PDB file of N, CA and C in Angstrom:
ATOM      1  N   MET A  24      96.453 124.318  76.757  1.00 52.00           N
ATOM      2  CA  MET A  24      97.230 124.376  75.547  1.00 52.00           C
ATOM      3  C   MET A  24      98.712 124.320  75.847  1.00 52.00           C
ATOM      4  N   ASN A  25      99.112 124.864  76.904  1.00 55.00           N
ATOM      5  CA  ASN A  25     100.502 124.852  77.317  1.00 55.00           C
ATOM      6  C   ASN A  25     100.978 123.418  77.545  1.00 55.00           C
ATOM      7  N   THR A  26     100.149 122.591  78.140  1.00 56.00           N
ATOM      8  CA  THR A  26     100.500 121.221  78.406  1.00 56.00           C
ATOM      9  C   THR A  26     100.695 120.461  77.107  1.00 56.00           C
ATOM     10  N   HIS A  27      99.772 120.643  76.169  1.00 56.00           N
ATOM     11  CA  HIS A  27      99.841 119.946  74.915  1.00 56.00           C
ATOM     12  C   HIS A  27     101.080 120.381  74.118  1.00 56.00           C
ATOM     13  N   GLY A  28     101.413 121.664  74.102  1.00 56.00           N
ATOM     14  CA  GLY A  28     102.558 122.159  73.386  1.00 56.00           C
ATOM     15  C   GLY A  28     103.843 121.633  73.963  1.00 56.00           C
ATOM     16  N   SER A  29     104.009 121.529  75.302  1.00 57.00           N
ATOM     17  CA  SER A  29     105.221 121.038  75.871  1.00 57.00           C
ATOM     18  C   SER A  29     105.394 119.537  75.659  1.00 57.00           C
ATOM     19  N   TYR A  30     104.260 118.785  75.552  1.00 57.00           N
ATOM     20  CA  TYR A  30     104.334 117.365  75.255  1.00 57.00           C
ATOM     21  C   TYR A  30     104.905 117.107  73.860  1.00 57.00           C
ATOM     22  N   ILE A  31     104.489 117.890  72.872  1.00 57.00           N
ATOM     23  CA  ILE A  31     105.001 117.743  71.515  1.00 57.00           C
ATOM     24  C   ILE A  31     106.486 118.042  71.465  1.00 57.00           C
ATOM     25  N   LYS A  32     106.939 119.023  72.234  1.00 58.00           N
ATOM     26  CA  LYS A  32     108.358 119.336  72.217  1.00 58.00           C
ATOM     27  C   LYS A  32     109.169 118.191  72.828  1.00 58.00           C
ATOM     28  N   LYS A  33     108.624 117.493  73.798  1.00 59.00           N
ATOM     29  CA  LYS A  33     109.344 116.393  74.425  1.00 59.00           C
ATOM     30  C   LYS A  33     109.418 115.169  73.513  1.00 59.00           C
ATOM     31  N   VAL A  34     108.391 114.954  72.697  1.00 59.00           N
ATOM     32  CA  VAL A  34     108.332 113.817  71.807  1.00 59.00           C
ATOM     33  C   VAL A  34     109.368 113.955  70.709  1.00 59.00           C
ATOM     34  N   LYS A  35     109.580 115.096  70.182  1.00 71.00           N
ATOM     35  CA  LYS A  35     110.528 115.316  69.060  1.00 71.00           C
ATOM     36  C   LYS A  35     111.952 114.903  69.429  1.00 71.00           C
ATOM     37  N   PRO A  36     112.495 115.365  70.549  1.00 71.00           N
ATOM     38  CA  PRO A  36     113.880 114.925  70.890  1.00 71.00           C
ATOM     39  C   PRO A  36     113.937 113.403  71.104  1.00 71.00           C
ATOM     40  N   TYR A  37     112.898 112.823  71.687  1.00 73.00           N
ATOM     41  CA  TYR A  37     112.889 111.371  71.907  1.00 73.00           C
ATOM     42  C   TYR A  37     112.860 110.628  70.580  1.00 73.00           C
ATOM     43  N   THR A  38     112.098 111.128  69.651  1.00 79.00           N
ATOM     44  CA  THR A  38     111.996 110.503  68.310  1.00 79.00           C
ATOM     45  C   THR A  38     113.322 110.609  67.590  1.00 79.00           C
ATOM     46  N   ARG A  39     113.958 111.754  67.645  1.00 79.00           N
ATOM     47  CA  ARG A  39     115.284 111.946  67.029  1.00 79.00           C
ATOM     48  C   ARG A  39     116.304 111.009  67.635  1.00 79.00           C
ATOM     49  N   LEU A  40     116.250 110.866  68.964  1.00 82.00           N
ATOM     50  CA  LEU A  40     117.189 109.966  69.653  1.00 82.00           C
ATOM     51  C   LEU A  40     116.976 108.524  69.187  1.00 82.00           C
ATOM     52  N   LYS A  41     115.709 108.087  69.049  1.00 84.00           N
ATOM     53  CA  LYS A  41     115.390 106.747  68.590  1.00 84.00           C
ATOM     54  C   LYS A  41     115.947 106.549  67.185  1.00 84.00           C
ATOM     55  N   ARG A  42     115.727 107.537  66.305  1.00 86.00           N
ATOM     56  CA  ARG A  42     116.238 107.416  64.942  1.00 86.00           C
ATOM     57  C   ARG A  42     117.767 107.324  64.895  1.00 86.00           C
ATOM     58  N   ARG A  43     118.427 108.105  65.719  1.00 87.00           N
ATOM     59  CA  ARG A  43     119.898 108.079  65.753  1.00 87.00           C
ATOM     60  C   ARG A  43     120.380 106.718  66.223  1.00 87.00           C
ATOM     61  N   ILE A  44     119.754 106.199  67.279  1.00 89.00           N
ATOM     62  CA  ILE A  44     120.118 104.892  67.782  1.00 89.00           C
ATOM     63  C   ILE A  44     119.878 103.818  66.734  1.00 89.00           C
ATOM     64  N   LEU A  45     118.725 103.877  66.044  1.00 89.00           N
ATOM     65  CA  LEU A  45     118.418 102.910  65.018  1.00 89.00           C
ATOM     66  C   LEU A  45     119.440 102.979  63.848  1.00 89.00           C
ATOM     67  N   ILE A  46     119.802 104.187  63.431  1.00 90.00           N
ATOM     68  CA  ILE A  46     120.772 104.346  62.350  1.00 90.00           C
ATOM     69  C   ILE A  46     122.144 103.838  62.802  1.00 90.00           C
ATOM     70  N   LEU A  47     122.548 104.149  64.015  1.00 90.00           N
ATOM     71  CA  LEU A  47     123.838 103.685  64.527  1.00 90.00           C
ATOM     72  C   LEU A  47     123.868 102.151  64.597  1.00 90.00           C
ATOM     73  N   ALA A  48     122.725 101.567  65.031  1.00 89.00           N
ATOM     74  CA  ALA A  48     122.671 100.099  65.110  1.00 89.00           C
ATOM     75  C   ALA A  48     122.762  99.475  63.729  1.00 89.00           C
ATOM     76  N   MET A  49     122.087 100.076  62.740  1.00 90.00           N
ATOM     77  CA  MET A  49     122.129  99.532  61.363  1.00 90.00           C
ATOM     78  C   MET A  49     123.549  99.653  60.793  1.00 90.00           C
ATOM     79  N   ILE A  50     124.210 100.776  61.024  1.00 91.00           N
ATOM     80  CA  ILE A  50     125.575 100.952  60.558  1.00 91.00           C
ATOM     81  C   ILE A  50     126.509  99.926  61.212  1.00 91.00           C
ATOM     82  N   SER A  51     126.337  99.734  62.502  1.00 88.00           N
ATOM     83  CA  SER A  51     127.151  98.765  63.256  1.00 88.00           C
ATOM     84  C   SER A  51     126.965  97.328  62.703  1.00 88.00           C
ATOM     85  N   ILE A  52     125.736  96.959  62.466  1.00 89.00           N
ATOM     86  CA  ILE A  52     125.441  95.632  61.946  1.00 89.00           C
ATOM     87  C   ILE A  52     126.055  95.472  60.568  1.00 89.00           C
ATOM     88  N   ALA A  53     125.905  96.484  59.725  1.00 88.00           N
ATOM     89  CA  ALA A  53     126.468  96.446  58.391  1.00 88.00           C
ATOM     90  C   ALA A  53     128.008  96.301  58.456  1.00 88.00           C
ATOM     91  N   PHE A  54     128.644  97.023  59.365  1.00 86.00           N
ATOM     92  CA  PHE A  54     130.079  96.977  59.520  1.00 86.00           C
ATOM     93  C   PHE A  54     130.531  95.599  59.945  1.00 86.00           C
ATOM     94  N   PHE A  55     129.859  94.996  60.915  1.00 83.00           N
ATOM     95  CA  PHE A  55     130.233  93.669  61.407  1.00 83.00           C
ATOM     96  C   PHE A  55     130.000  92.614  60.313  1.00 83.00           C
ATOM     97  N   LEU A  56     128.931  92.730  59.577  1.00 85.00           N
ATOM     98  CA  LEU A  56     128.696  91.791  58.455  1.00 85.00           C
ATOM     99  C   LEU A  56     129.793  91.933  57.407  1.00 85.00           C
ATOM    100  N   TRP A  57     130.209  93.138  57.114  1.00 83.00           N
ATOM    101  CA  TRP A  57     131.274  93.360  56.145  1.00 83.00           C
ATOM    102  C   TRP A  57     132.585  92.726  56.627  1.00 83.00           C
ATOM    103  N   ILE A  58     132.901  92.924  57.905  1.00 84.00           N
ATOM    104  CA  ILE A  58     134.115  92.341  58.500  1.00 84.00           C
ATOM    105  C   ILE A  58     134.027  90.821  58.454  1.00 84.00           C
ATOM    106  N   PHE A  59     132.884  90.274  58.839  1.00 78.00           N
ATOM    107  CA  PHE A  59     132.711  88.826  58.870  1.00 78.00           C
ATOM    108  C   PHE A  59     132.835  88.222  57.471  1.00 78.00           C
ATOM    109  N   ALA A  60     132.207  88.833  56.496  1.00 78.00           N
ATOM    110  CA  ALA A  60     132.301  88.312  55.101  1.00 78.00           C
ATOM    111  C   ALA A  60     133.730  88.380  54.596  1.00 78.00           C
ATOM    112  N   GLY A  61     134.447  89.437  54.935  1.00 73.00           N
ATOM    113  CA  GLY A  61     135.853  89.559  54.533  1.00 73.00           C
ATOM    114  C   GLY A  61     136.705  88.478  55.152  1.00 73.00           C
ATOM    115  N   SER A  62     136.467  88.184  56.414  1.00 67.00           N
ATOM    116  CA  SER A  62     137.296  87.148  57.101  1.00 67.00           C
ATOM    117  C   SER A  62     136.983  85.761  56.541  1.00 67.00           C
ATOM    118  N   GLU A  63     135.739  85.507  56.117  1.00 65.00           N
ATOM    119  CA  GLU A  63     135.396  84.228  55.517  1.00 65.00           C
ATOM    120  C   GLU A  63     136.131  84.046  54.176  1.00 65.00           C
ATOM    121  N   ARG A  64     136.223  85.143  53.422  1.00 63.00           N
ATOM    122  CA  ARG A  64     136.957  85.040  52.127  1.00 63.00           C
ATOM    123  C   ARG A  64     138.419  84.740  52.356  1.00 63.00           C
ATOM    124  N   VAL A  65     139.029  85.376  53.324  1.00 59.00           N
ATOM    125  CA  VAL A  65     140.431  85.114  53.657  1.00 59.00           C
ATOM    126  C   VAL A  65     140.598  83.679  54.140  1.00 59.00           C
ATOM    127  N   SER A  66     139.689  83.219  54.948  1.00 55.00           N
ATOM    128  CA  SER A  66     139.786  81.845  55.436  1.00 55.00           C
ATOM    129  C   SER A  66     139.684  80.824  54.306  1.00 55.00           C
ATOM    130  N   ALA A  67     138.823  81.082  53.325  1.00 55.00           N
ATOM    131  CA  ALA A  67     138.715  80.181  52.186  1.00 55.00           C
ATOM    132  C   ALA A  67     139.975  80.171  51.371  1.00 55.00           C
ATOM    133  N   GLN A  68     140.609  81.312  51.189  1.00 56.00           N
ATOM    134  CA  GLN A  68     141.889  81.367  50.497  1.00 56.00           C
ATOM    135  C   GLN A  68     142.969  80.640  51.256  1.00 56.00           C
ATOM    136  N   ASP A  69     143.006  80.832  52.577  1.00 55.00           N
ATOM    137  CA  ASP A  69     143.994  80.126  53.384  1.00 55.00           C
ATOM    138  C   ASP A  69     143.815  78.620  53.286  1.00 55.00           C
ATOM    139  N   THR A  70     142.564  78.162  53.256  1.00 55.00           N
ATOM    140  CA  THR A  70     142.305  76.739  53.180  1.00 55.00           C
ATOM    141  C   THR A  70     142.817  76.174  51.880  1.00 55.00           C
ATOM    142  N   ASP A  71     142.600  76.867  50.768  1.00 55.00           N
ATOM    143  CA  ASP A  71     143.132  76.426  49.464  1.00 55.00           C
ATOM    144  C   ASP A  71     144.639  76.342  49.487  1.00 55.00           C
ATOM    145  N   ALA A  72     145.248  77.358  50.089  1.00 53.00           N
ATOM    146  CA  ALA A  72     146.718  77.374  50.126  1.00 53.00           C
ATOM    147  C   ALA A  72     147.288  76.239  50.962  1.00 53.00           C
ATOM    148  N   GLU A  73     146.531  75.894  52.058  1.00 61.00           N
ATOM    149  CA  GLU A  73     146.970  74.796  52.911  1.00 61.00           C
ATOM    150  C   GLU A  73     146.819  73.455  52.224  1.00 61.00           C
ATOM    151  N   GLN A  74     145.797  73.320  51.391  1.00 74.00           N
ATOM    152  CA  GLN A  74     145.542  72.044  50.748  1.00 74.00           C
ATOM    153  C   GLN A  74     146.554  71.748  49.678  1.00 74.00           C
ATOM    154  N   LYS A  75     147.019  72.746  48.978  1.00 79.00           N
ATOM    155  CA  LYS A  75     147.986  72.567  47.887  1.00 79.00           C
ATOM    156  C   LYS A  75     149.373  72.935  48.360  1.00 79.00           C
ATOM    157  N   GLN A  76     150.237  71.942  48.401  1.00 87.00           N
ATOM    158  CA  GLN A  76     151.616  72.199  48.815  1.00 87.00           C
ATOM    159  C   GLN A  76     152.518  71.790  47.668  1.00 87.00           C
ATOM    160  N   LYS A  77     153.413  72.707  47.316  1.00 88.00           N
ATOM    161  CA  LYS A  77     154.317  72.423  46.180  1.00 88.00           C
ATOM    162  C   LYS A  77     155.443  71.470  46.664  1.00 88.00           C
ATOM    163  N   CYS A  78     155.589  70.411  45.932  1.00 90.00           N
ATOM    164  CA  CYS A  78     156.632  69.415  46.270  1.00 90.00           C
ATOM    165  C   CYS A  78     157.506  69.209  45.016  1.00 90.00           C
ATOM    166  N   TYR A  79     158.619  68.522  45.207  1.00 93.00           N
ATOM    167  CA  TYR A  79     159.532  68.232  44.101  1.00 93.00           C
ATOM    168  C   TYR A  79     159.911  66.788  44.150  1.00 93.00           C
ATOM    169  N   LYS A  80     160.068  66.191  42.978  1.00 94.00           N
ATOM    170  CA  LYS A  80     160.603  64.831  42.938  1.00 94.00           C
ATOM    171  C   LYS A  80     161.564  64.717  41.787  1.00 94.00           C
ATOM    172  N   SER A  81     162.476  63.776  41.911  1.00 95.00           N
ATOM    173  CA  SER A  81     163.491  63.581  40.907  1.00 95.00           C
ATOM    174  C   SER A  81     163.038  62.427  39.991  1.00 95.00           C
ATOM    175  N   ILE A  82     163.122  62.682  38.692  1.00 95.00           N
ATOM    176  CA  ILE A  82     162.738  61.644  37.738  1.00 95.00           C
ATOM    177  C   ILE A  82     163.956  61.368  36.826  1.00 95.00           C
ATOM    178  N   GLU A  83     164.095  60.145  36.377  1.00 96.00           N
ATOM    179  CA  GLU A  83     165.153  59.786  35.456  1.00 96.00           C
ATOM    180  C   GLU A  83     164.642  59.996  34.034  1.00 96.00           C
ATOM    181  N   ILE A  84     165.434  60.644  33.236  1.00 95.00           N
ATOM    182  CA  ILE A  84     165.060  60.880  31.824  1.00 95.00           C
ATOM    183  C   ILE A  84     165.247  59.575  31.035  1.00 95.00           C
ATOM    184  N   SER A  85     164.228  59.176  30.358  1.00 95.00           N
ATOM    185  CA  SER A  85     164.262  57.954  29.536  1.00 95.00           C
ATOM    186  C   SER A  85     164.517  58.318  28.098  1.00 95.00           C
ATOM    187  N   TYR A  86     164.869  57.305  27.291  1.00 95.00           N
ATOM    188  CA  TYR A  86     165.098  57.498  25.867  1.00 95.00           C
ATOM    189  C   TYR A  86     163.829  58.030  25.215  1.00 95.00           C
ATOM    190  N   GLY A  87     163.971  59.071  24.449  1.00 94.00           N
ATOM    191  CA  GLY A  87     162.822  59.689  23.736  1.00 94.00           C
ATOM    192  C   GLY A  87     162.090  60.756  24.524  1.00 94.00           C
ATOM    193  N   ASP A  88     162.427  60.925  25.794  1.00 95.00           N
ATOM    194  CA  ASP A  88     161.785  61.984  26.572  1.00 95.00           C
ATOM    195  C   ASP A  88     162.210  63.345  26.078  1.00 95.00           C
ATOM    196  N   THR A  89     161.264  64.279  26.089  1.00 95.00           N
ATOM    197  CA  THR A  89     161.575  65.681  25.775  1.00 95.00           C
ATOM    198  C   THR A  89     161.102  66.515  26.957  1.00 95.00           C
ATOM    199  N   LEU A  90     161.612  67.716  27.053  1.00 94.00           N
ATOM    200  CA  LEU A  90     161.164  68.592  28.108  1.00 94.00           C
ATOM    201  C   LEU A  90     159.667  68.869  27.983  1.00 94.00           C
ATOM    202  N   TRP A  91     159.205  68.951  26.746  1.00 94.00           N
ATOM    203  CA  TRP A  91     157.792  69.232  26.475  1.00 94.00           C
ATOM    204  C   TRP A  91     156.902  68.080  26.996  1.00 94.00           C
ATOM    205  N   ASN A  92     157.266  66.800  26.672  1.00 95.00           N
ATOM    206  CA  ASN A  92     156.363  65.753  27.100  1.00 95.00           C
ATOM    207  C   ASN A  92     156.448  65.517  28.628  1.00 95.00           C
ATOM    208  N   ILE A  93     157.594  65.792  29.193  1.00 94.00           N
ATOM    209  CA  ILE A  93     157.684  65.708  30.671  1.00 94.00           C
ATOM    210  C   ILE A  93     156.808  66.790  31.315  1.00 94.00           C
ATOM    211  N   ALA A  94     156.846  67.973  30.758  1.00 93.00           N
ATOM    212  CA  ALA A  94     156.018  69.097  31.242  1.00 93.00           C
ATOM    213  C   ALA A  94     154.534  68.737  31.101  1.00 93.00           C
ATOM    214  N   GLU A  95     154.176  68.173  29.963  1.00 93.00           N
ATOM    215  CA  GLU A  95     152.759  67.774  29.795  1.00 93.00           C
ATOM    216  C   GLU A  95     152.323  66.714  30.796  1.00 93.00           C
ATOM    217  N   LYS A  96     153.247  65.845  31.130  1.00 93.00           N
ATOM    218  CA  LYS A  96     152.928  64.748  32.062  1.00 93.00           C
ATOM    219  C   LYS A  96     152.744  65.232  33.510  1.00 93.00           C
ATOM    220  N   TYR A  97     153.600  66.165  33.939  1.00 91.00           N
ATOM    221  CA  TYR A  97     153.640  66.535  35.367  1.00 91.00           C
ATOM    222  C   TYR A  97     152.934  67.856  35.687  1.00 91.00           C
ATOM    223  N   MET A  98     152.642  68.702  34.698  1.00 90.00           N
ATOM    224  CA  MET A  98     152.030  69.993  35.030  1.00 90.00           C
ATOM    225  C   MET A  98     150.533  69.778  35.415  1.00 90.00           C
ATOM    226  N   ASN A  99     150.009  70.781  36.112  1.00 87.00           N
ATOM    227  CA  ASN A  99     148.576  70.762  36.454  1.00 87.00           C
ATOM    228  C   ASN A  99     147.987  72.136  36.182  1.00 87.00           C
ATOM    229  N   ASN A 100     146.787  72.350  36.698  1.00 86.00           N
ATOM    230  CA  ASN A 100     146.057  73.606  36.401  1.00 86.00           C
ATOM    231  C   ASN A 100     146.652  74.841  37.050  1.00 86.00           C
ATOM    232  N   ASP A 101     147.650  74.701  37.919  1.00 86.00           N
ATOM    233  CA  ASP A 101     148.289  75.846  38.536  1.00 86.00           C
ATOM    234  C   ASP A 101     149.192  76.573  37.595  1.00 86.00           C
ATOM    235  N   TYR A 102     149.458  76.010  36.458  1.00 89.00           N
ATOM    236  CA  TYR A 102     150.331  76.636  35.467  1.00 89.00           C
ATOM    237  C   TYR A 102     149.412  77.073  34.281  1.00 89.00           C
ATOM    238  N   ASP A 103     149.801  78.244  33.728  1.00 90.00           N
ATOM    239  CA  ASP A 103     149.007  78.776  32.596  1.00 90.00           C
ATOM    240  C   ASP A 103     149.183  77.988  31.320  1.00 90.00           C
ATOM    241  N   SER A 104     150.372  77.386  31.129  1.00 92.00           N
ATOM    242  CA  SER A 104     150.647  76.702  29.883  1.00 92.00           C
ATOM    243  C   SER A 104     151.806  75.718  30.077  1.00 92.00           C
ATOM    244  N   VAL A 105     151.989  74.872  29.089  1.00 93.00           N
ATOM    245  CA  VAL A 105     153.129  73.950  29.120  1.00 93.00           C
ATOM    246  C   VAL A 105     154.449  74.749  29.099  1.00 93.00           C
ATOM    247  N   GLN A 106     154.442  75.848  28.350  1.00 93.00           N
ATOM    248  CA  GLN A 106     155.656  76.713  28.324  1.00 93.00           C
ATOM    249  C   GLN A 106     155.998  77.264  29.679  1.00 93.00           C
ATOM    250  N   ALA A 107     154.990  77.652  30.456  1.00 92.00           N
ATOM    251  CA  ALA A 107     155.246  78.197  31.811  1.00 92.00           C
ATOM    252  C   ALA A 107     155.840  77.094  32.715  1.00 92.00           C
ATOM    253  N   TYR A 108     155.345  75.879  32.602  1.00 94.00           N
ATOM    254  CA  TYR A 108     155.867  74.770  33.377  1.00 94.00           C
ATOM    255  C   TYR A 108     157.306  74.443  32.938  1.00 94.00           C
ATOM    256  N   MET A 109     157.527  74.444  31.613  1.00 94.00           N
ATOM    257  CA  MET A 109     158.871  74.186  31.117  1.00 94.00           C
ATOM    258  C   MET A 109     159.882  75.245  31.620  1.00 94.00           C
ATOM    259  N   LYS A 110     159.415  76.498  31.641  1.00 94.00           N
ATOM    260  CA  LYS A 110     160.282  77.562  32.158  1.00 94.00           C
ATOM    261  C   LYS A 110     160.710  77.273  33.592  1.00 94.00           C
ATOM    262  N   GLU A 111     159.782  76.827  34.420  1.00 93.00           N
ATOM    263  CA  GLU A 111     160.086  76.507  35.806  1.00 93.00           C
ATOM    264  C   GLU A 111     161.001  75.278  35.874  1.00 93.00           C
ATOM    265  N   LEU A 112     160.795  74.255  35.018  1.00 94.00           N
ATOM    266  CA  LEU A 112     161.672  73.123  34.972  1.00 94.00           C
ATOM    267  C   LEU A 112     163.105  73.543  34.663  1.00 94.00           C
ATOM    268  N   LYS A 113     163.268  74.471  33.696  1.00 95.00           N
ATOM    269  CA  LYS A 113     164.613  74.920  33.336  1.00 95.00           C
ATOM    270  C   LYS A 113     165.269  75.677  34.482  1.00 95.00           C
ATOM    271  N   GLU A 114     164.482  76.535  35.169  1.00 94.00           N
ATOM    272  CA  GLU A 114     165.038  77.294  36.317  1.00 94.00           C
ATOM    273  C   GLU A 114     165.464  76.359  37.441  1.00 94.00           C
ATOM    274  N   ILE A 115     164.630  75.417  37.781  1.00 93.00           N
ATOM    275  CA  ILE A 115     164.948  74.499  38.899  1.00 93.00           C
ATOM    276  C   ILE A 115     166.162  73.648  38.583  1.00 93.00           C
ATOM    277  N   ASN A 116     166.310  73.221  37.339  1.00 95.00           N
ATOM    278  CA  ASN A 116     167.367  72.301  36.936  1.00 95.00           C
ATOM    279  C   ASN A 116     168.584  72.973  36.319  1.00 95.00           C
ATOM    280  N   GLY A 117     168.585  74.308  36.283  1.00 94.00           N
ATOM    281  CA  GLY A 117     169.736  75.040  35.763  1.00 94.00           C
ATOM    282  C   GLY A 117     169.947  74.810  34.259  1.00 94.00           C
ATOM    283  N   LEU A 118     168.869  74.622  33.503  1.00 94.00           N
ATOM    284  CA  LEU A 118     168.981  74.386  32.068  1.00 94.00           C
ATOM    285  C   LEU A 118     168.862  75.710  31.296  1.00 94.00           C
ATOM    286  N   SER A 119     169.671  75.861  30.284  1.00 93.00           N
ATOM    287  CA  SER A 119     169.589  77.084  29.446  1.00 93.00           C
ATOM    288  C   SER A 119     168.767  76.826  28.191  1.00 93.00           C
ATOM    289  N   GLY A 120     168.663  75.565  27.796  1.00 91.00           N
ATOM    290  CA  GLY A 120     167.909  75.199  26.579  1.00 91.00           C
ATOM    291  C   GLY A 120     166.923  74.074  26.831  1.00 91.00           C
ATOM    292  N   ASP A 121     166.381  73.560  25.763  1.00 91.00           N
ATOM    293  CA  ASP A 121     165.366  72.499  25.900  1.00 91.00           C
ATOM    294  C   ASP A 121     165.950  71.073  25.856  1.00 91.00           C
ATOM    295  N   LYS A 122     167.258  71.005  25.637  1.00 93.00           N
ATOM    296  CA  LYS A 122     167.904  69.685  25.458  1.00 93.00           C
ATOM    297  C   LYS A 122     168.108  68.980  26.784  1.00 93.00           C
ATOM    298  N   ILE A 123     167.630  67.707  26.835  1.00 94.00           N
ATOM    299  CA  ILE A 123     167.865  66.881  28.011  1.00 94.00           C
ATOM    300  C   ILE A 123     168.416  65.530  27.540  1.00 94.00           C
ATOM    301  N   TYR A 124     169.055  64.822  28.460  1.00 93.00           N
ATOM    302  CA  TYR A 124     169.764  63.578  28.063  1.00 93.00           C
ATOM    303  C   TYR A 124     169.290  62.378  28.844  1.00 93.00           C
ATOM    304  N   GLU A 125     169.165  61.264  28.149  1.00 95.00           N
ATOM    305  CA  GLU A 125     168.737  60.005  28.717  1.00 95.00           C
ATOM    306  C   GLU A 125     169.702  59.624  29.845  1.00 95.00           C
ATOM    307  N   GLY A 126     169.127  59.132  30.948  1.00 95.00           N
ATOM    308  CA  GLY A 126     169.953  58.674  32.074  1.00 95.00           C
ATOM    309  C   GLY A 126     170.209  59.760  33.115  1.00 95.00           C
ATOM    310  N   LYS A 127     170.019  61.025  32.729  1.00 94.00           N
ATOM    311  CA  LYS A 127     170.161  62.137  33.673  1.00 94.00           C
ATOM    312  C   LYS A 127     168.885  62.285  34.472  1.00 94.00           C
ATOM    313  N   TYR A 128     168.916  63.108  35.487  1.00 95.00           N
ATOM    314  CA  TYR A 128     167.756  63.295  36.331  1.00 95.00           C
ATOM    315  C   TYR A 128     167.259  64.742  36.285  1.00 95.00           C
ATOM    316  N   LEU A 129     165.977  64.890  36.419  1.00 95.00           N
ATOM    317  CA  LEU A 129     165.335  66.209  36.477  1.00 95.00           C
ATOM    318  C   LEU A 129     164.526  66.318  37.776  1.00 95.00           C
ATOM    319  N   MET A 130     164.526  67.460  38.371  1.00 95.00           N
ATOM    320  CA  MET A 130     163.636  67.753  39.486  1.00 95.00           C
ATOM    321  C   MET A 130     162.360  68.319  38.889  1.00 95.00           C
ATOM    322  N   VAL A 131     161.223  67.746  39.224  1.00 94.00           N
ATOM    323  CA  VAL A 131     159.944  68.236  38.697  1.00 94.00           C
ATOM    324  C   VAL A 131     159.048  68.651  39.821  1.00 94.00           C
ATOM    325  N   PRO A 132     158.445  69.840  39.731  1.00 92.00           N
ATOM    326  CA  PRO A 132     157.516  70.279  40.777  1.00 92.00           C
ATOM    327  C   PRO A 132     156.117  69.664  40.558  1.00 92.00           C
ATOM    328  N   TYR A 133     155.451  69.384  41.647  1.00 87.00           N
ATOM    329  CA  TYR A 133     154.061  68.927  41.594  1.00 87.00           C
ATOM    330  C   TYR A 133     153.396  69.405  42.887  1.00 87.00           C
ATOM    331  N   TYR A 134     152.075  69.366  42.885  1.00 84.00           N
ATOM    332  CA  TYR A 134     151.344  69.818  44.049  1.00 84.00           C
ATOM    333  C   TYR A 134     150.730  68.621  44.762  1.00 84.00           C
ATOM    334  N   ASN A 135     150.867  68.633  46.069  1.00 82.00           N
ATOM    335  CA  ASN A 135     150.424  67.545  46.900  1.00 82.00           C
ATOM    336  C   ASN A 135     149.084  67.890  47.538  1.00 82.00           C
TER     337      ASN A 135
END
């Protein structure tokens, strides 16, 4: 009986050790998967940022052009609205109002 009792005592610490190692391994795997998934998200964002580069070009204002129709022509989905694009046009070109003049030039942003 002594032999059988000591065998059971030895099995318990070994079983606890196996469980601890298994739990530690699962936590480690989960941690590395979390880190890997996070780095993939950052890489995807970096790729989008690298693909879209903001550029500027100078355009000549023609008869009948308005800031609104120029904004509609050159804006893209990176802007929330035509008004947002017009605001940037005004800032870039030092305009205080919406009035523009034929024969003058405007710098317009676009994405490459």
